[in-house]
PDB file of C-alpha atoms and ligand atoms in Angstrom:
ATOM      1  CA  MET A   1      -7.466  12.854  23.681  1.00 91.00           C
ATOM      2  CA  ASN A   2      -9.613  11.827  20.701  1.00 89.00           C
ATOM      3  CA  LEU A   3      -7.253  10.197  18.224  1.00 86.00           C
ATOM      4  CA  SER A   4      -9.987  10.056  15.580  1.00 84.00           C
ATOM      5  CA  ALA A   5      -9.247  13.761  15.144  1.00 88.00           C
ATOM      6  CA  LEU A   6      -6.164  12.625  13.252  1.00 86.00           C
ATOM      7  CA  PHE A   7      -8.356  10.934  10.626  1.00 83.00           C
ATOM      8  CA  ASN A   8      -8.993  14.396   9.190  1.00 88.00           C
ATOM      9  CA  LEU A   9      -5.379  14.783   8.132  1.00 91.00           C
ATOM     10  CA  THR A  10      -4.939  14.231   4.387  1.00 92.00           C
ATOM     11  CA  TYR A  11      -2.458  11.866   2.749  1.00 94.00           C
ATOM     12  CA  GLY A  12      -1.577  10.244  -0.548  1.00 94.00           C
ATOM     13  CA  ILE A  13      -0.517   6.785  -1.676  1.00 95.00           C
ATOM     14  CA  TYR A  14       3.108   6.643  -2.774  1.00 97.00           C
ATOM     15  CA  VAL A  15       5.576   3.945  -3.786  1.00 98.00           C
ATOM     16  CA  ILE A  16       8.989   4.558  -2.238  1.00 98.00           C
ATOM     17  CA  SER A  17      11.839   2.718  -3.967  1.00 98.00           C
ATOM     18  CA  SER A  18      15.470   2.260  -3.033  1.00 98.00           C
ATOM     19  CA  LYS A  19      18.372  -0.073  -3.724  1.00 98.00           C
ATOM     20  CA  ARG A  20      21.030  -2.206  -2.095  1.00 97.00           C
ATOM     21  CA  GLY A  21      23.809  -2.901  -4.577  1.00 94.00           C
ATOM     22  CA  ASN A  22      21.953  -4.077  -7.682  1.00 92.00           C
ATOM     23  CA  LYS A  23      18.867  -5.162  -5.721  1.00 96.00           C
ATOM     24  CA  PHE A  24      15.747  -3.022  -5.694  1.00 97.00           C
ATOM     25  CA  ASN A  25      12.863  -2.841  -3.298  1.00 98.00           C
ATOM     26  CA  ALA A  26       9.854  -0.611  -2.773  1.00 98.00           C
ATOM     27  CA  CYS A  27       6.994  -0.119  -0.346  1.00 97.00           C
ATOM     28  CA  ILE A  28       3.880   2.000   0.006  1.00 95.00           C
ATOM     29  CA  VAL A  29       3.846   5.014   2.288  1.00 95.00           C
ATOM     30  CA  ASN A  30       1.128   7.597   2.797  1.00 94.00           C
ATOM     31  CA  SER A  31       3.242  10.327   4.391  1.00 95.00           C
ATOM     32  CA  VAL A  32       5.243  12.435   1.945  1.00 97.00           C
ATOM     33  CA  PHE A  33       5.557  16.186   2.061  1.00 96.00           C
ATOM     34  CA  GLN A  34       7.580  18.912   0.462  1.00 97.00           C
ATOM     35  CA  VAL A  35       9.649  20.673   3.095  1.00 97.00           C
ATOM     36  CA  THR A  36      11.158  23.573   1.163  1.00 96.00           C
ATOM     37  CA  ALA A  37      10.792  25.117  -2.300  1.00 94.00           C
ATOM     38  CA  GLU A  38      14.181  26.779  -2.438  1.00 94.00           C
ATOM     39  CA  ASN A  39      16.796  24.029  -2.592  1.00 94.00           C
ATOM     40  CA  PRO A  40      13.788  21.725  -2.804  1.00 97.00           C
ATOM     41  CA  THR A  41      13.626  19.058  -0.150  1.00 98.00           C
ATOM     42  CA  ILE A  42      11.082  16.375   0.613  1.00 98.00           C
ATOM     43  CA  ALA A  43      10.333  14.252   3.689  1.00 98.00           C
ATOM     44  CA  ILE A  44       9.020  10.679   3.904  1.00 98.00           C
ATOM     45  CA  SER A  45       8.073   8.526   6.886  1.00 97.00           C
ATOM     46  CA  VAL A  46       9.041   4.851   6.533  1.00 97.00           C
ATOM     47  CA  ALA A  47       8.476   1.972   8.996  1.00 96.00           C
ATOM     48  CA  LYS A  48      11.723   0.560  10.336  1.00 97.00           C
ATOM     49  CA  ASN A  49      10.674  -3.039   9.724  1.00 94.00           C
ATOM     50  CA  ASN A  50      10.289  -2.453   5.984  1.00 96.00           C
ATOM     51  CA  LEU A  51      13.100  -3.821   3.833  1.00 97.00           C
ATOM     52  CA  THR A  52      12.992  -0.518   1.931  1.00 98.00           C
ATOM     53  CA  HIS A  53      13.938   1.228   5.181  1.00 98.00           C
ATOM     54  CA  GLU A  54      17.159  -0.818   5.297  1.00 98.00           C
ATOM     55  CA  PHE A  55      17.891  -0.004   1.666  1.00 98.00           C
ATOM     56  CA  ILE A  56      17.389   3.766   2.140  1.00 98.00           C
ATOM     57  CA  THR A  57      19.482   3.759   5.320  1.00 98.00           C
ATOM     58  CA  GLU A  58      22.352   2.111   3.439  1.00 98.00           C
ATOM     59  CA  SER A  59      22.165   3.721  -0.016  1.00 98.00           C
ATOM     60  CA  LYS A  60      20.919   7.164   1.114  1.00 98.00           C
ATOM     61  CA  VAL A  61      18.854   7.495  -2.054  1.00 98.00           C
ATOM     62  CA  PHE A  62      15.179   6.935  -2.830  1.00 98.00           C
ATOM     63  CA  THR A  63      12.495   7.713  -5.358  1.00 98.00           C
ATOM     64  CA  ILE A  64       8.842   8.541  -4.798  1.00 98.00           C
ATOM     65  CA  SER A  65       6.297   7.408  -7.391  1.00 98.00           C
ATOM     66  CA  ILE A  66       2.933   9.121  -7.020  1.00 98.00           C
ATOM     67  CA  LEU A  67       0.178   6.646  -7.857  1.00 97.00           C
ATOM     68  CA  LYS A  68      -2.696   7.604 -10.126  1.00 96.00           C
ATOM     69  CA  LYS A  69      -6.290   7.650  -8.935  1.00 94.00           C
ATOM     70  CA  ASP A  70      -7.386   4.479 -10.753  1.00 92.00           C
ATOM     71  CA  THR A  71      -4.427   2.309  -9.726  1.00 92.00           C
ATOM     72  CA  PRO A  72      -5.743  -1.270  -9.319  1.00 88.00           C
ATOM     73  CA  LEU A  73      -5.837  -2.564  -5.740  1.00 86.00           C
ATOM     74  CA  PRO A  74      -3.683  -5.647  -6.485  1.00 86.00           C
ATOM     75  CA  PHE A  75      -0.917  -3.335  -7.728  1.00 92.00           C
ATOM     76  CA  ILE A  76      -1.074  -1.424  -4.436  1.00 92.00           C
ATOM     77  CA  GLY A  77      -1.207  -4.761  -2.606  1.00 90.00           C
ATOM     78  CA  LYS A  78       2.014  -5.936  -4.262  1.00 91.00           C
ATOM     79  CA  PHE A  79       3.929  -2.944  -2.907  1.00 94.00           C
ATOM     80  CA  GLY A  80       1.985  -2.444   0.317  1.00 92.00           C
ATOM     81  CA  PHE A  81       1.203  -5.903   1.654  1.00 89.00           C
ATOM     82  CA  LYS A  82       3.989  -8.128   0.334  1.00 87.00           C
ATOM     83  CA  SER A  83       7.568  -8.137   1.514  1.00 89.00           C
ATOM     84  CA  GLY A  84      10.611  -7.765  -0.695  1.00 93.00           C
ATOM     85  CA  ARG A  85      12.158 -10.434   1.549  1.00 92.00           C
ATOM     86  CA  ASN A  86       9.880 -12.968  -0.177  1.00 90.00           C
ATOM     87  CA  ILE A  87       9.332 -11.614  -3.682  1.00 92.00           C
ATOM     88  CA  ASP A  88      11.017  -9.358  -6.226  1.00 95.00           C
ATOM     89  CA  LYS A  89       8.450  -6.567  -6.566  1.00 95.00           C
ATOM     90  CA  PHE A  90      10.099  -5.280  -9.735  1.00 96.00           C
ATOM     91  CA  ASN A  91      10.056  -8.613 -11.534  1.00 95.00           C
ATOM     92  CA  ASP A  92       6.731  -7.904 -13.236  1.00 93.00           C
ATOM     93  CA  THR A  93       6.694  -4.118 -12.867  1.00 96.00           C
ATOM     94  CA  LYS A  94       7.475  -1.552 -15.565  1.00 98.00           C
ATOM     95  CA  TYR A  95      10.140   0.827 -14.301  1.00 98.00           C
ATOM     96  CA  ASP A  96      13.075   3.006 -15.288  1.00 98.00           C
ATOM     97  CA  LEU A  97      16.166   3.970 -13.376  1.00 98.00           C
ATOM     98  CA  GLY A  98      16.797   7.436 -12.005  1.00 97.00           C
ATOM     99  CA  ILE A  99      20.139   9.259 -11.894  1.00 97.00           C
ATOM    100  CA  THR A 100      21.156   7.376  -8.744  1.00 97.00           C
ATOM    101  CA  GLY A 101      20.212   3.972 -10.175  1.00 97.00           C
ATOM    102  CA  VAL A 102      17.081   3.713  -8.029  1.00 98.00           C
ATOM    103  CA  PRO A 103      13.984   2.581  -9.957  1.00 98.00           C
ATOM    104  CA  PHE A 104      10.805   4.599 -10.357  1.00 98.00           C
ATOM    105  CA  LEU A 105       7.527   3.221 -11.635  1.00 98.00           C
ATOM    106  CA  ARG A 106       6.500   3.473 -15.262  1.00 97.00           C
ATOM    107  CA  GLU A 107       3.015   2.091 -14.651  1.00 96.00           C
ATOM    108  CA  ASN A 108       0.211   3.538 -12.536  1.00 97.00           C
ATOM    109  CA  SER A 109       2.466   6.449 -11.627  1.00 98.00           C
ATOM    110  CA  ILE A 110       1.831  10.057 -12.615  1.00 98.00           C
ATOM    111  CA  THR A 111       4.997  11.639 -11.201  1.00 98.00           C
ATOM    112  CA  TYR A 112       8.342  10.599  -9.841  1.00 98.00           C
ATOM    113  CA  ILE A 113      10.691  12.398  -7.488  1.00 98.00           C
ATOM    114  CA  GLU A 114      14.252  11.310  -6.838  1.00 98.00           C
ATOM    115  CA  ALA A 115      16.111  12.391  -3.721  1.00 98.00           C
ATOM    116  CA  GLU A 116      19.314  11.968  -1.747  1.00 98.00           C
ATOM    117  CA  VAL A 117      19.011  11.681   2.036  1.00 98.00           C
ATOM    118  CA  ILE A 118      20.460  14.732   3.790  1.00 98.00           C
ATOM    119  CA  ASN A 119      19.000  14.083   7.227  1.00 98.00           C
ATOM    120  CA  SER A 120      16.881  11.609   9.153  1.00 98.00           C
ATOM    121  CA  THR A 121      14.981  11.554  12.427  1.00 98.00           C
ATOM    122  CA  ASP A 122      14.283   8.464  14.507  1.00 98.00           C
ATOM    123  CA  VAL A 123      10.640   8.504  15.601  1.00 97.00           C
ATOM    124  CA  GLY A 124      10.390   5.082  17.222  1.00 96.00           C
ATOM    125  CA  THR A 125       8.597   2.728  14.849  1.00 96.00           C
ATOM    126  CA  HIS A 126       9.452   4.936  11.856  1.00 97.00           C
ATOM    127  CA  THR A 127      12.235   7.068  10.457  1.00 98.00           C
ATOM    128  CA  ILE A 128      11.594  10.385   8.782  1.00 98.00           C
ATOM    129  CA  PHE A 129      14.031  10.715   5.908  1.00 98.00           C
ATOM    130  CA  ILE A 130      14.601  14.197   4.537  1.00 98.00           C
ATOM    131  CA  GLY A 131      15.846  14.191   0.985  1.00 98.00           C
ATOM    132  CA  LYS A 132      17.314  16.785  -1.345  1.00 98.00           C
ATOM    133  CA  ILE A 133      15.388  16.517  -4.613  1.00 98.00           C
ATOM    134  CA  ILE A 134      17.776  15.830  -7.475  1.00 98.00           C
ATOM    135  CA  GLU A 135      15.215  15.010 -10.174  1.00 98.00           C
ATOM    136  CA  CYS A 136      11.464  15.021 -10.647  1.00 97.00           C
ATOM    137  CA  GLU A 137       9.169  14.680 -13.629  1.00 97.00           C
ATOM    138  CA  ASN A 138       5.523  14.202 -14.522  1.00 97.00           C
ATOM    139  CA  LEU A 139       4.928  10.945 -16.376  1.00 96.00           C
ATOM    140  CA  CYS A 140       1.306  11.348 -17.445  1.00 93.00           C
ATOM    141  CA  LYS A 141      -1.730  13.506 -16.865  1.00 92.00           C
ATOM    142  CA  ASN A 142      -3.951  11.968 -14.253  1.00 94.00           C
ATOM    143  CA  GLU A 143      -5.165  12.719 -10.766  1.00 96.00           C
ATOM    144  CA  PRO A 144      -3.186  11.438  -7.801  1.00 96.00           C
ATOM    145  CA  LEU A 145      -4.694   8.744  -5.606  1.00 95.00           C
ATOM    146  CA  THR A 146      -5.439  10.154  -2.184  1.00 94.00           C
ATOM    147  CA  TYR A 147      -5.446   8.094   0.993  1.00 90.00           C
ATOM    148  CA  SER A 148      -9.068   9.053   1.585  1.00 87.00           C
ATOM    149  CA  TYR A 149     -10.167   7.895  -1.886  1.00 86.00           C
ATOM    150  CA  TYR A 150      -8.236   4.646  -1.442  1.00 84.00           C
ATOM    151  CA  HIS A 151     -10.117   3.900   1.789  1.00 78.00           C
ATOM    152  CA  LYS A 152     -13.567   5.276   1.148  1.00 76.00           C
ATOM    153  CA  VAL A 153     -14.102   4.570  -2.552  1.00 74.00           C
ATOM    154  CA  LYS A 154     -11.725   1.757  -3.405  1.00 67.00           C
ATOM    155  CA  GLY A 155     -12.199  -0.049  -0.078  1.00 68.00           C
ATOM    156  CA  GLY A 156      -8.446  -0.268   0.503  1.00 73.00           C
ATOM    157  CA  LYS A 157      -6.904  -1.049   3.891  1.00 72.00           C
ATOM    158  CA  SER A 158      -3.866   0.232   5.761  1.00 76.00           C
ATOM    159  CA  SER A 159      -0.761  -1.835   6.245  1.00 77.00           C
ATOM    160  CA  LYS A 160       0.290  -2.253   9.871  1.00 74.00           C
ATOM    161  CA  ASN A 161       3.407  -0.361   8.839  1.00 77.00           C
ATOM    162  CA  ALA A 162       1.492   2.782   7.927  1.00 78.00           C
ATOM    163  CA  PRO A 163       2.216   5.580  10.387  1.00 77.00           C
ATOM    164  CA  THR A 164      -1.517   6.233  10.532  1.00 72.00           C
ATOM    165  CA  PHE A 165      -2.537   2.619  11.111  1.00 66.00           C
ATOM    166  CA  ALA A 166      -5.127   2.107  13.815  1.00 61.00           C
ATOM    167  CA  GLN A 167      -6.606  -1.289  14.632  1.00 50.00           C
ATOM    168  CA  GLN A 168      -9.342  -1.621  12.044  1.00 49.00           C
ATOM    169  CA  SER A 169     -10.278  -4.522   9.768  1.00 45.00           C
ATOM    170  CA  ALA A 170     -12.442  -7.180  11.346  1.00 45.00           C
ATOM    171  CA  GLU A 171     -13.557  -5.406  14.517  1.00 43.00           C
ATOM    172  CA  ASN A 172     -14.576  -2.186  12.810  1.00 49.00           C
ATOM    173  CA  ILE A 173     -16.239  -3.919   9.908  1.00 47.00           C
ATOM    174  CA  ILE A 174     -18.438  -5.864  12.316  1.00 46.00           C
ATOM    175  CA  ILE A 175     -19.627  -2.732  14.046  1.00 45.00           C
ATOM    176  CA  LYS A 176     -20.669  -1.190  10.743  1.00 53.00           C
ATOM    177  CA  GLU A 177     -22.384  -4.191   9.146  1.00 53.00           C
ATOM    178  CA  LYS A 178     -25.688  -5.838   9.899  1.00 56.00           C
ATOM    179  CA  LYS A 179     -25.162  -9.272  11.358  1.00 54.00           C
ATOM    180  CA  GLU A 180     -27.055 -11.132   8.622  1.00 55.00           C
ATOM    181  CA  ASP A 181     -24.794  -9.605   5.991  1.00 61.00           C
ATOM    182  CA  LEU A 182     -21.706 -10.846   7.778  1.00 59.00           C
ATOM    183  CA  LYS A 183     -22.457 -14.518   7.166  1.00 61.00           C
ATOM    184  CA  MET A 184     -21.425 -14.129   3.570  1.00 83.00           C
ATOM    185  CA  LYS A 185     -18.243 -12.191   4.255  1.00 89.00           C
ATOM    186  CA  TYR A 186     -14.727 -13.331   4.954  1.00 92.00           C
ATOM    187  CA  VAL A 187     -11.914 -10.977   5.888  1.00 89.00           C
ATOM    188  CA  CYS A 188      -8.257 -11.449   4.993  1.00 88.00           C
ATOM    189  CA  ASP A 189      -6.237 -11.643   8.212  1.00 84.00           C
ATOM    190  CA  ILE A 190      -3.265 -10.032   6.498  1.00 82.00           C
ATOM    191  CA  CYS A 191      -4.579  -7.060   4.535  1.00 83.00           C
ATOM    192  CA  GLY A 192      -8.201  -6.670   5.621  1.00 81.00           C
ATOM    193  CA  TYR A 193      -9.693  -7.327   2.172  1.00 85.00           C
ATOM    194  CA  VAL A 194     -13.272  -8.589   2.524  1.00 88.00           C
ATOM    195  CA  TYR A 195     -14.581 -11.348   0.252  1.00 92.00           C
ATOM    196  CA  ASP A 196     -18.279 -10.647  -0.155  1.00 90.00           C
ATOM    197  CA  PHE A 197     -20.665 -13.372  -1.412  1.00 90.00           C
ATOM    198  CA  ASN A 198     -22.813 -10.638  -2.937  1.00 89.00           C
ATOM    199  CA  ILE A 199     -19.955  -9.218  -4.993  1.00 89.00           C
ATOM    200  CA  GLY A 200     -17.568 -12.082  -5.823  1.00 91.00           C
ATOM    201  CA  ASP A 201     -14.070 -11.266  -7.010  1.00 91.00           C
ATOM    202  CA  ASP A 202     -13.827  -9.504 -10.378  1.00 86.00           C
ATOM    203  CA  ILE A 203     -10.059  -9.737 -10.434  1.00 86.00           C
ATOM    204  CA  HIS A 204     -10.123 -13.545 -10.479  1.00 90.00           C
ATOM    205  CA  GLY A 205     -13.338 -13.871 -12.478  1.00 92.00           C
ATOM    206  CA  ILE A 206     -15.389 -15.074  -9.501  1.00 93.00           C
ATOM    207  CA  LYS A 207     -19.050 -14.219 -10.030  1.00 93.00           C
ATOM    208  CA  SER A 208     -21.340 -12.825  -7.361  1.00 91.00           C
ATOM    209  CA  ASN A 209     -23.314 -15.394  -5.337  1.00 91.00           C
ATOM    210  CA  THR A 210     -20.262 -17.661  -5.095  1.00 93.00           C
ATOM    211  CA  GLU A 211     -19.872 -18.931  -1.541  1.00 92.00           C
ATOM    212  CA  PHE A 212     -16.437 -18.672   0.012  1.00 93.00           C
ATOM    213  CA  LYS A 213     -16.267 -22.449   0.482  1.00 92.00           C
ATOM    214  CA  ASP A 214     -16.841 -22.883  -3.267  1.00 93.00           C
ATOM    215  CA  LEU A 215     -13.888 -20.724  -4.279  1.00 95.00           C
ATOM    216  CA  PRO A 216     -11.121 -22.798  -5.926  1.00 95.00           C
ATOM    217  CA  ASP A 217      -8.570 -24.203  -3.468  1.00 93.00           C
ATOM    218  CA  ASP A 218      -5.852 -22.153  -5.139  1.00 94.00           C
ATOM    219  CA  TRP A 219      -7.829 -18.896  -4.936  1.00 95.00           C
ATOM    220  CA  LYS A 220      -5.770 -16.114  -3.410  1.00 92.00           C
ATOM    221  CA  CYS A 221      -6.533 -12.775  -1.804  1.00 92.00           C
ATOM    222  CA  PRO A 222      -6.653 -10.295  -4.722  1.00 88.00           C
ATOM    223  CA  ILE A 223      -4.827  -7.690  -2.657  1.00 85.00           C
ATOM    224  CA  CYS A 224      -2.047  -9.450  -0.764  1.00 85.00           C
ATOM    225  CA  GLY A 225      -1.980 -12.922  -2.319  1.00 86.00           C
ATOM    226  CA  VAL A 226      -2.472 -15.173   0.731  1.00 88.00           C
ATOM    227  CA  GLY A 227      -4.609 -18.316   0.480  1.00 92.00           C
ATOM    228  CA  LYS A 228      -8.104 -19.113   1.765  1.00 94.00           C
ATOM    229  CA  LYS A 229      -6.798 -20.423   5.098  1.00 92.00           C
ATOM    230  CA  GLN A 230      -5.816 -16.900   6.080  1.00 90.00           C
ATOM    231  CA  PHE A 231      -9.410 -15.689   5.875  1.00 91.00           C
ATOM    232  CA  THR A 232     -11.787 -15.474   8.823  1.00 90.00           C
ATOM    233  CA  LYS A 233     -15.554 -15.626   8.611  1.00 88.00           C
ATOM    234  CA  LEU A 234     -16.884 -12.349   9.924  1.00 83.00           C
ATOM    235  CA  ASN A 235     -19.868 -13.568  11.938  1.00 65.00           C
ATOM    236  CA  LYS A 236     -17.586 -15.872  13.911  1.00 50.00           C
ATOM    237  CA  ILE A 237     -15.357 -13.027  14.983  1.00 44.00           C
ATOM    238  CA  GLY A 238     -18.390 -11.086  16.147  1.00 42.00           C
ATOM    239  CA  GLY A 239     -19.621 -14.023  18.246  1.00 37.00           C
TER     240      GLY A 239
HETATM  241 FE1  LIG B   1      -5.112 -10.067   1.783  1.00 65.16          FE
END
């Protein structure tokens, strides 16, 4: 069985939100699909260890925000690589509330869909929630961000909670890169972001040709927010 065959399946990048009482949380998923047109229903696959999974299981309601093509990586990182157990993801996020009181994004989102859970299937690490759509609206005209574009053009990585996650990051990067190039690269152990000496970090105003050791002590991964200690030099991993 050649599991790389599955890489040819297509996916999007979606923010799934839910609530517990008056608390909100959200996470990124890549697997959302419309199940029926008549009595419209939608299905999502959510990792069981996500806090959002607990919220959906309890409240039986969720929204899907479809991210636009040019959504900044740190915005995706906030929802995809940080846990609502540690931060309030809606604290600095523009949102509105749907009919059920679940938030949907008002920034970087082109469409939202609100649904009530009518069924769910336990698939081991994940649950597939099937929802009856009770509201949906387009928020702006833009193209949706596809999973392929996120990986190939934006250089984004998969969370370990993605249903499609396969061991990637450091090992795969090493195979693809020439060894001399690796000396200047450090990979984030959490999200797989690569700090490249030749590129720097635009988001934090770090110019190209800045060595990793010269980054400020309080520099953080632009995607997931961890500090320098959680980065590994690539040529060391390769041996
Ligand atoms: Fe990171």
